Short mmCIF file of C-alpha atoms and ligand atoms in Angstrom, two decimals:
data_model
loop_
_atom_site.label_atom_id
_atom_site.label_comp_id
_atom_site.label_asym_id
_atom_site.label_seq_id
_atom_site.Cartn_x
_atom_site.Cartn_y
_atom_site.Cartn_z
CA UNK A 1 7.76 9.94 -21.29
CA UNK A 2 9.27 6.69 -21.72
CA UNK A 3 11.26 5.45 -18.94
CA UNK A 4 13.70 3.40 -20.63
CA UNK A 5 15.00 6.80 -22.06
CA UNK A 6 14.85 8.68 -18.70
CA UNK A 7 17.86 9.99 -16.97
CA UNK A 8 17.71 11.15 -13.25
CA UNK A 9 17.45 15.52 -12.72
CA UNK A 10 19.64 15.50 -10.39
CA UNK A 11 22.46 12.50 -10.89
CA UNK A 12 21.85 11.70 -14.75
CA UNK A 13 21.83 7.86 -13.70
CA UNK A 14 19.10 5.28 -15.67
CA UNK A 15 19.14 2.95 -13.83
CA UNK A 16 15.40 3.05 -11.62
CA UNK A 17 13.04 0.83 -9.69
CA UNK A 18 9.80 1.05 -8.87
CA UNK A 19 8.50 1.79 -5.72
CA UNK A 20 5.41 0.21 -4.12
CA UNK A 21 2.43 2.52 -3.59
CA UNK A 22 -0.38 4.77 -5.46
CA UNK A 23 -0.88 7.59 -6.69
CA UNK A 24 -3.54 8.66 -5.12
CA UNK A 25 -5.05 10.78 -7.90
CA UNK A 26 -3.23 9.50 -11.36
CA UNK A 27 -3.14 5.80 -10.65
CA UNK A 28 -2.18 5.66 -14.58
CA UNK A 29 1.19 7.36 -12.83
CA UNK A 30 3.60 5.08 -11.36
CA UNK A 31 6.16 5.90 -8.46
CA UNK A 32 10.07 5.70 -9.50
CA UNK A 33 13.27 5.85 -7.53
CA UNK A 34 16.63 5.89 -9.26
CA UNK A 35 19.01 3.26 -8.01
CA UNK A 36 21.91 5.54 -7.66
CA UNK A 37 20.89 8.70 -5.81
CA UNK A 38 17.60 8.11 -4.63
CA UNK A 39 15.57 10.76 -5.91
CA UNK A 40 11.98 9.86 -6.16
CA UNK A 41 9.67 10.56 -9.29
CA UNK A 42 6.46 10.09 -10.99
CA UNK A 43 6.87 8.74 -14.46
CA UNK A 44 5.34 11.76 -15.77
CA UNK A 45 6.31 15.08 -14.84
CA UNK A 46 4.22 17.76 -16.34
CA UNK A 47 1.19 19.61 -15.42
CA UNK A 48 -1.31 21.67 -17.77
CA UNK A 49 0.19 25.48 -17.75
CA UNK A 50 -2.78 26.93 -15.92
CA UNK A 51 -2.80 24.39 -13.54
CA UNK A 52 -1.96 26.30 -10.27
CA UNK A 53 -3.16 29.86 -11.20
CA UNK A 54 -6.72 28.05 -11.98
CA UNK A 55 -6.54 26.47 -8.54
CA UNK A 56 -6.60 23.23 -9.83
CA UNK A 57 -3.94 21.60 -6.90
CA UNK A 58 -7.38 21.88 -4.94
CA UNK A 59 -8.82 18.87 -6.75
CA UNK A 60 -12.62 19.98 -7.32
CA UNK A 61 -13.63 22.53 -5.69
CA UNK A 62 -10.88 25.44 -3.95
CA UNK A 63 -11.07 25.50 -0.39
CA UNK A 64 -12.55 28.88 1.33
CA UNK A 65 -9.92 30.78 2.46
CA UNK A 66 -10.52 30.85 6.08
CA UNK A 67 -10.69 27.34 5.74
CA UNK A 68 -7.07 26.94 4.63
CA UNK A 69 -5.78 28.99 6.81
CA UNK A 70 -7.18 26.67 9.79
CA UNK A 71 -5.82 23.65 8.00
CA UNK A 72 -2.21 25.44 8.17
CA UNK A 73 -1.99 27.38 11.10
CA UNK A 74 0.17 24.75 13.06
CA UNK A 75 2.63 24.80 9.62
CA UNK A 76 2.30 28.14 9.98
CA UNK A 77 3.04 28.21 13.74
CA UNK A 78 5.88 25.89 13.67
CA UNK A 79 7.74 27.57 10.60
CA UNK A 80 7.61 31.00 12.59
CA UNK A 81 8.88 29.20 15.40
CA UNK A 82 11.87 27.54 13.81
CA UNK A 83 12.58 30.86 11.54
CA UNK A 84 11.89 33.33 14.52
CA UNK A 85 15.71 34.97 14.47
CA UNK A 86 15.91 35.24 11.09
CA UNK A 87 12.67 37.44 10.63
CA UNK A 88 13.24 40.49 12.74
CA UNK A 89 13.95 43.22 10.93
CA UNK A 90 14.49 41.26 7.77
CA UNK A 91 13.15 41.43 4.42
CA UNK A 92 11.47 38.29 3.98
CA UNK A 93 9.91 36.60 0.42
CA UNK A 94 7.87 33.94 1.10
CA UNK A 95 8.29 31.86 -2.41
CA UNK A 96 4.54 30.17 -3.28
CA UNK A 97 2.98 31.71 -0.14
CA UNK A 98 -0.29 30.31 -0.65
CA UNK A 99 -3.34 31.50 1.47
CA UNK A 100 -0.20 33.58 2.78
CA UNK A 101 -0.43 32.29 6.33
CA UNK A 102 3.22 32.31 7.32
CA UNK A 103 3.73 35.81 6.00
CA UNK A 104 0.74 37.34 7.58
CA UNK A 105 2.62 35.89 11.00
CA UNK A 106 6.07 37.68 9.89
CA UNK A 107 4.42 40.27 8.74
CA UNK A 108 4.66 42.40 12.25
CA UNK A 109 8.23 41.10 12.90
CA UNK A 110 9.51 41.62 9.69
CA UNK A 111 11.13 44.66 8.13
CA UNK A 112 9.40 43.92 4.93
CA UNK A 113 7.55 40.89 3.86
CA UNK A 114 6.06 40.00 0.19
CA UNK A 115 5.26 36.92 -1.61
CA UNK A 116 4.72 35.37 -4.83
CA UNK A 117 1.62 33.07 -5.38
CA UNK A 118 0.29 32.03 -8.83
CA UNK A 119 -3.17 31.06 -7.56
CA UNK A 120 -5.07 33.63 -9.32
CA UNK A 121 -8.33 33.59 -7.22
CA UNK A 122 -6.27 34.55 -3.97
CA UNK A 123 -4.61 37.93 -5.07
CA UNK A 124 -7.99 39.97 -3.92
CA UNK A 125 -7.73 38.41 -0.89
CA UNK A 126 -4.45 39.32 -0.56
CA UNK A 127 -4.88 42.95 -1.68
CA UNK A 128 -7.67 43.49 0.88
CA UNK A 129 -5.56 42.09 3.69
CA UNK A 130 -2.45 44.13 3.27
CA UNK A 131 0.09 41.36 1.71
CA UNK A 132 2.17 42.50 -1.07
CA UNK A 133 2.00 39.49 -3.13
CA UNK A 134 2.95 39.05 -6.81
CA UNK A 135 2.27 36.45 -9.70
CA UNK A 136 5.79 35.17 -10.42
CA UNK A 137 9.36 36.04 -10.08
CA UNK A 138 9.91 38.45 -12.62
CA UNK A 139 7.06 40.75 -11.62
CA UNK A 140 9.61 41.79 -8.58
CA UNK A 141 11.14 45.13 -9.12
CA UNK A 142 14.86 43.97 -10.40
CA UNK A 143 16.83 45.33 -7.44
CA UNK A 144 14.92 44.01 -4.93
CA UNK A 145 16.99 42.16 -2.64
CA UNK A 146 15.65 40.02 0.49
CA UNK A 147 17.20 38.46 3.91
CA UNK A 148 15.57 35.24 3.94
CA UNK A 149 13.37 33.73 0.89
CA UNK A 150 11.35 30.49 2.31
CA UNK A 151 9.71 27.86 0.20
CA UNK A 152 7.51 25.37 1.97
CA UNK A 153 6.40 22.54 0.16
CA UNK A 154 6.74 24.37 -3.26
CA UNK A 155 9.97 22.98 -5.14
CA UNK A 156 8.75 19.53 -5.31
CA UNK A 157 5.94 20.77 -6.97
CA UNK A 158 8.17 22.19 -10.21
CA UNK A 159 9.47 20.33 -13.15
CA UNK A 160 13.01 22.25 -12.90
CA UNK A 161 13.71 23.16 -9.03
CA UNK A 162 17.07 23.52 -9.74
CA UNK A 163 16.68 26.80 -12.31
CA UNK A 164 13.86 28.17 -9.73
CA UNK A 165 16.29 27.65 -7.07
CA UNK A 166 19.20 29.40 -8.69
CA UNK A 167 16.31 32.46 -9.54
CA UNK A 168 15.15 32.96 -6.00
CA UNK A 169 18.98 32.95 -4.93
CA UNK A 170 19.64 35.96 -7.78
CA UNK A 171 17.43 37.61 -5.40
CA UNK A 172 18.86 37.13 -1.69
CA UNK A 173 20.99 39.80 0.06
CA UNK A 174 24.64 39.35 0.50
CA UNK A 175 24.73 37.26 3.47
CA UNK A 176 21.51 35.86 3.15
CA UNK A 177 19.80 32.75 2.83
CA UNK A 178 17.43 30.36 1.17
CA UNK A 179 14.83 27.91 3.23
CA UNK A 180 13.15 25.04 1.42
CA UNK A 181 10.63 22.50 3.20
CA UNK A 182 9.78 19.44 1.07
CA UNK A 183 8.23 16.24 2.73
CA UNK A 184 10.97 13.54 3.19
CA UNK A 185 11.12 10.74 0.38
CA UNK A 186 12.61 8.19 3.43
CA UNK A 187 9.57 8.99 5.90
CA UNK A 188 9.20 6.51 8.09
CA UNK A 189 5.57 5.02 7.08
CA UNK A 190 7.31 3.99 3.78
CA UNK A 191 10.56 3.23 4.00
CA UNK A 192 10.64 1.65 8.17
CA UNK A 193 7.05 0.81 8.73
CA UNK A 194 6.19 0.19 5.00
CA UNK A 195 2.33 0.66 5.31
CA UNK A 196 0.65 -0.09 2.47
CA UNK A 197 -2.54 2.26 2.90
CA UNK A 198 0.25 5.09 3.63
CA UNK A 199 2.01 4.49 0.35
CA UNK A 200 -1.95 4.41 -1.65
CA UNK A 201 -2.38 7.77 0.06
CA UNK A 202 0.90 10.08 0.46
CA UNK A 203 1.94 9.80 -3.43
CA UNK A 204 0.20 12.95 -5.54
CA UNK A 205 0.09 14.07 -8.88
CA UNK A 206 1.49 17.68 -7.71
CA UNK A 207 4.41 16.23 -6.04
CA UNK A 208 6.51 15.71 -9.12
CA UNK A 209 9.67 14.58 -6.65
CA UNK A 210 10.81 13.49 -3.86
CA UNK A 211 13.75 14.10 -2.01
CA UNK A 212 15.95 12.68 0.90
CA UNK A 213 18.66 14.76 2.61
CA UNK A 214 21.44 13.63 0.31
CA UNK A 215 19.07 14.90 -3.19
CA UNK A 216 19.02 17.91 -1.28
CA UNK A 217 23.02 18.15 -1.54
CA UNK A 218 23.07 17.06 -5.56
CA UNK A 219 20.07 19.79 -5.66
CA UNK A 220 22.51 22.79 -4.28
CA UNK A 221 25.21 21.52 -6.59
CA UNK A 222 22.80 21.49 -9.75
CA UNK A 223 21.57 25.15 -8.64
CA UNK A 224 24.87 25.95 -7.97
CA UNK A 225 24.31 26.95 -4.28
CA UNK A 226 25.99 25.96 -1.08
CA UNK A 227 23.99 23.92 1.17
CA UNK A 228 24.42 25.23 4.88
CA UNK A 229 22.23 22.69 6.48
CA UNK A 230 19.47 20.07 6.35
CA UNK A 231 17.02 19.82 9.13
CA UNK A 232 14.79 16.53 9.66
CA UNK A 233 11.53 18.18 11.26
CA UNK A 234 8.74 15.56 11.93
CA UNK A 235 5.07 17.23 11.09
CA UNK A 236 3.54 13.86 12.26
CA UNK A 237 3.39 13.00 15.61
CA UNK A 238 3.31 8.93 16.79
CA UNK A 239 -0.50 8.67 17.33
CA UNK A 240 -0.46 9.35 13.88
CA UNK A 241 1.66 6.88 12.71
CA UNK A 242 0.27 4.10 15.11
CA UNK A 243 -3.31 5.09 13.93
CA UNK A 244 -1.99 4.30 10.14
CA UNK A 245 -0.49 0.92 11.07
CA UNK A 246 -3.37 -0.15 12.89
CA UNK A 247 -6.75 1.58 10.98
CA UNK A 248 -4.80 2.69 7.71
CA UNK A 249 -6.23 5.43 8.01
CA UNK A 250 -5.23 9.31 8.23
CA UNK A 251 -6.18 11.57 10.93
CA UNK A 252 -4.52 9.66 13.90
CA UNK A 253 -3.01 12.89 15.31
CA UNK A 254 -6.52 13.75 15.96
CA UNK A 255 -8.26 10.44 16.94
CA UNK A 256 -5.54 9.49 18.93
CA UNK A 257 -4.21 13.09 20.21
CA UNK A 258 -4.62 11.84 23.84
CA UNK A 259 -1.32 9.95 22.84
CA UNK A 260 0.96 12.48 22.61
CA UNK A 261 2.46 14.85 25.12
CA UNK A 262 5.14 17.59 24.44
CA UNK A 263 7.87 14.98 25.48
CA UNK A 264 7.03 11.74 23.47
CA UNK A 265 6.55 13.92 20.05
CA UNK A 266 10.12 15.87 20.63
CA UNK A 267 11.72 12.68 21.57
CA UNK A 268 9.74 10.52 19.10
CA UNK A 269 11.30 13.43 16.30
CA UNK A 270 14.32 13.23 17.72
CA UNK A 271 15.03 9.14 17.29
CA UNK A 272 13.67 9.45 13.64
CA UNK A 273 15.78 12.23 12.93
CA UNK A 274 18.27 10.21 13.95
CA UNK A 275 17.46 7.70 11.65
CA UNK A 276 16.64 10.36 9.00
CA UNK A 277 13.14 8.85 8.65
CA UNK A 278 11.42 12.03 9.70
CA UNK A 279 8.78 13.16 7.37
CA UNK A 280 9.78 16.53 6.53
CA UNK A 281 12.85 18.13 5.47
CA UNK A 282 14.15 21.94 5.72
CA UNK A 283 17.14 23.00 4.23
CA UNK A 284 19.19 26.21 4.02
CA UNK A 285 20.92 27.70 0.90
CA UNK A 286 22.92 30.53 0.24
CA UNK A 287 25.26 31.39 -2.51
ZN1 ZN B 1 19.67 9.91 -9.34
#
């Protein structure tokens, strides 16, 4: 691709900078951020064809299972938590499910829950464990309609959310709605606290964009959708951050857990929410 020529997805401007930072596994790829709207890209934005059904997004090689499902339980957790209402005795489709962690949760709340995962390697897993899980979009039956269809951390990952977006919404119930999590372009260890080691670390060759709250407006208007809400959800909690402005170094929330108490991480969320610097971003479409 060559920049000169590139226009913005979502606001058509050309005029870009780029922004500080590596990626951390294409250093060959370089970080951009259009001057009008904000969106953040990589300057290339393609990935081989097989790329997630061969479990490639695992770098070498793909974690266990059981594994995984450690790593996300707390995602897990604290999606259930925030989406609690809008389970029971809904029809849920959990959009690029993954080791299908959240659905196995909603699973016993849930009128009906299914999922679509490319990952190839995961779909025996899935079989033996009950989840109804299919390969893409289209294998869905054609009338199936569902209550809530939840994408976490998935659209950032596609070359054209916008036309995936407008696909999943084809498939909502009148009345229901879309929930997307993407990780925040404006989080506050790049754009407030501007750590270097954050910005060689966070940046990805998966994560083809970037988006603040206002992207996710242009995004609904591109997909044609209504945007009900944008939520700024902080995964990170402030040992972590201290930890990566003083060792520059992940894992804070760990090392320095003794930090952080129920009270300091909601109010801590709270004041960067406020600032919309949190690190994570959930919003709700409908049509
Ligand atoms: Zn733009």
């Amino acid at each position: 691709m060559n920049l000169a020529e590139k226009i913005c997805y979502l606001c058509g401007a050309t005029k870009y900078q780029y922004r500080p930072g590596k990626v951390r596994d294409d250093k060959s790829l370089k970080i951009v951020e259009c001057l009008n709207c904000g969106l953040v890209f990589l300057s290339q934005i393609e990935l081989p064809t097989d790329f997630y059904e061969q479990s490639r997004m695992h770098g070498g090689e793909p974690l266990p299972i059981e594994l995984w499902l450690r790593e996300t339980r707390k995602d897990d957790e604290r999606r259930f938590r925030y989406l609690n209402e809008t389970i029971i005795n809904r029809d849920i489709l959990d959009f690029g499910c993954g080791n299908g962690g959240f659905l196995k949760m909603a699973q016993s709340y849930a009128r009906k829950v299914a999922g679509i995962e490319m990952e190839k390697r995961l779909h025996s897993y899935f079989k033996t464990n009950g989840l109804n899980i299919f390969q893409n979009i289209d294998a869905l039956d054609k009338s199936e309609r569902f209550d809530l269809i939840t994408a976490f951390h998935v659209i950032e990952h596609l070359q054209d959310p916008a036309k995936t977006l407008q696909k999943l919404a084809e498939k909502l119930s009148v009345g229901g709605c879309l929930i997307v999590e993407v990780p925040s372009s404006a989080d506050a260890l790049l754009t407030l606290y501007e750590s270097v080691p954050f910005s060689e670390f966070t940046y990805w060759s998966c994560h083809l964009y970037l988006f603040n709250s206002s992207n996710l407006e242009l995004l609904a208007k591109k997909a044609e959708l209504k945007l009900d809400y944008v939520s700024h959800i902080q995964r990170y909690p402030l040992s972590n951050h201290l930890y990566w402005l003083s060792k520059g170094k992940p894992g804070g929330h760990q090392a320095w857990s003794f930090l952080d108490d129920v009270n300091l991480t909601s109010a801590y969320e709270a004041r960067l929410a406020g600032l919309g610097k949190t690190d994570t971003l959930i919003a709700s479409f409908s049509r």
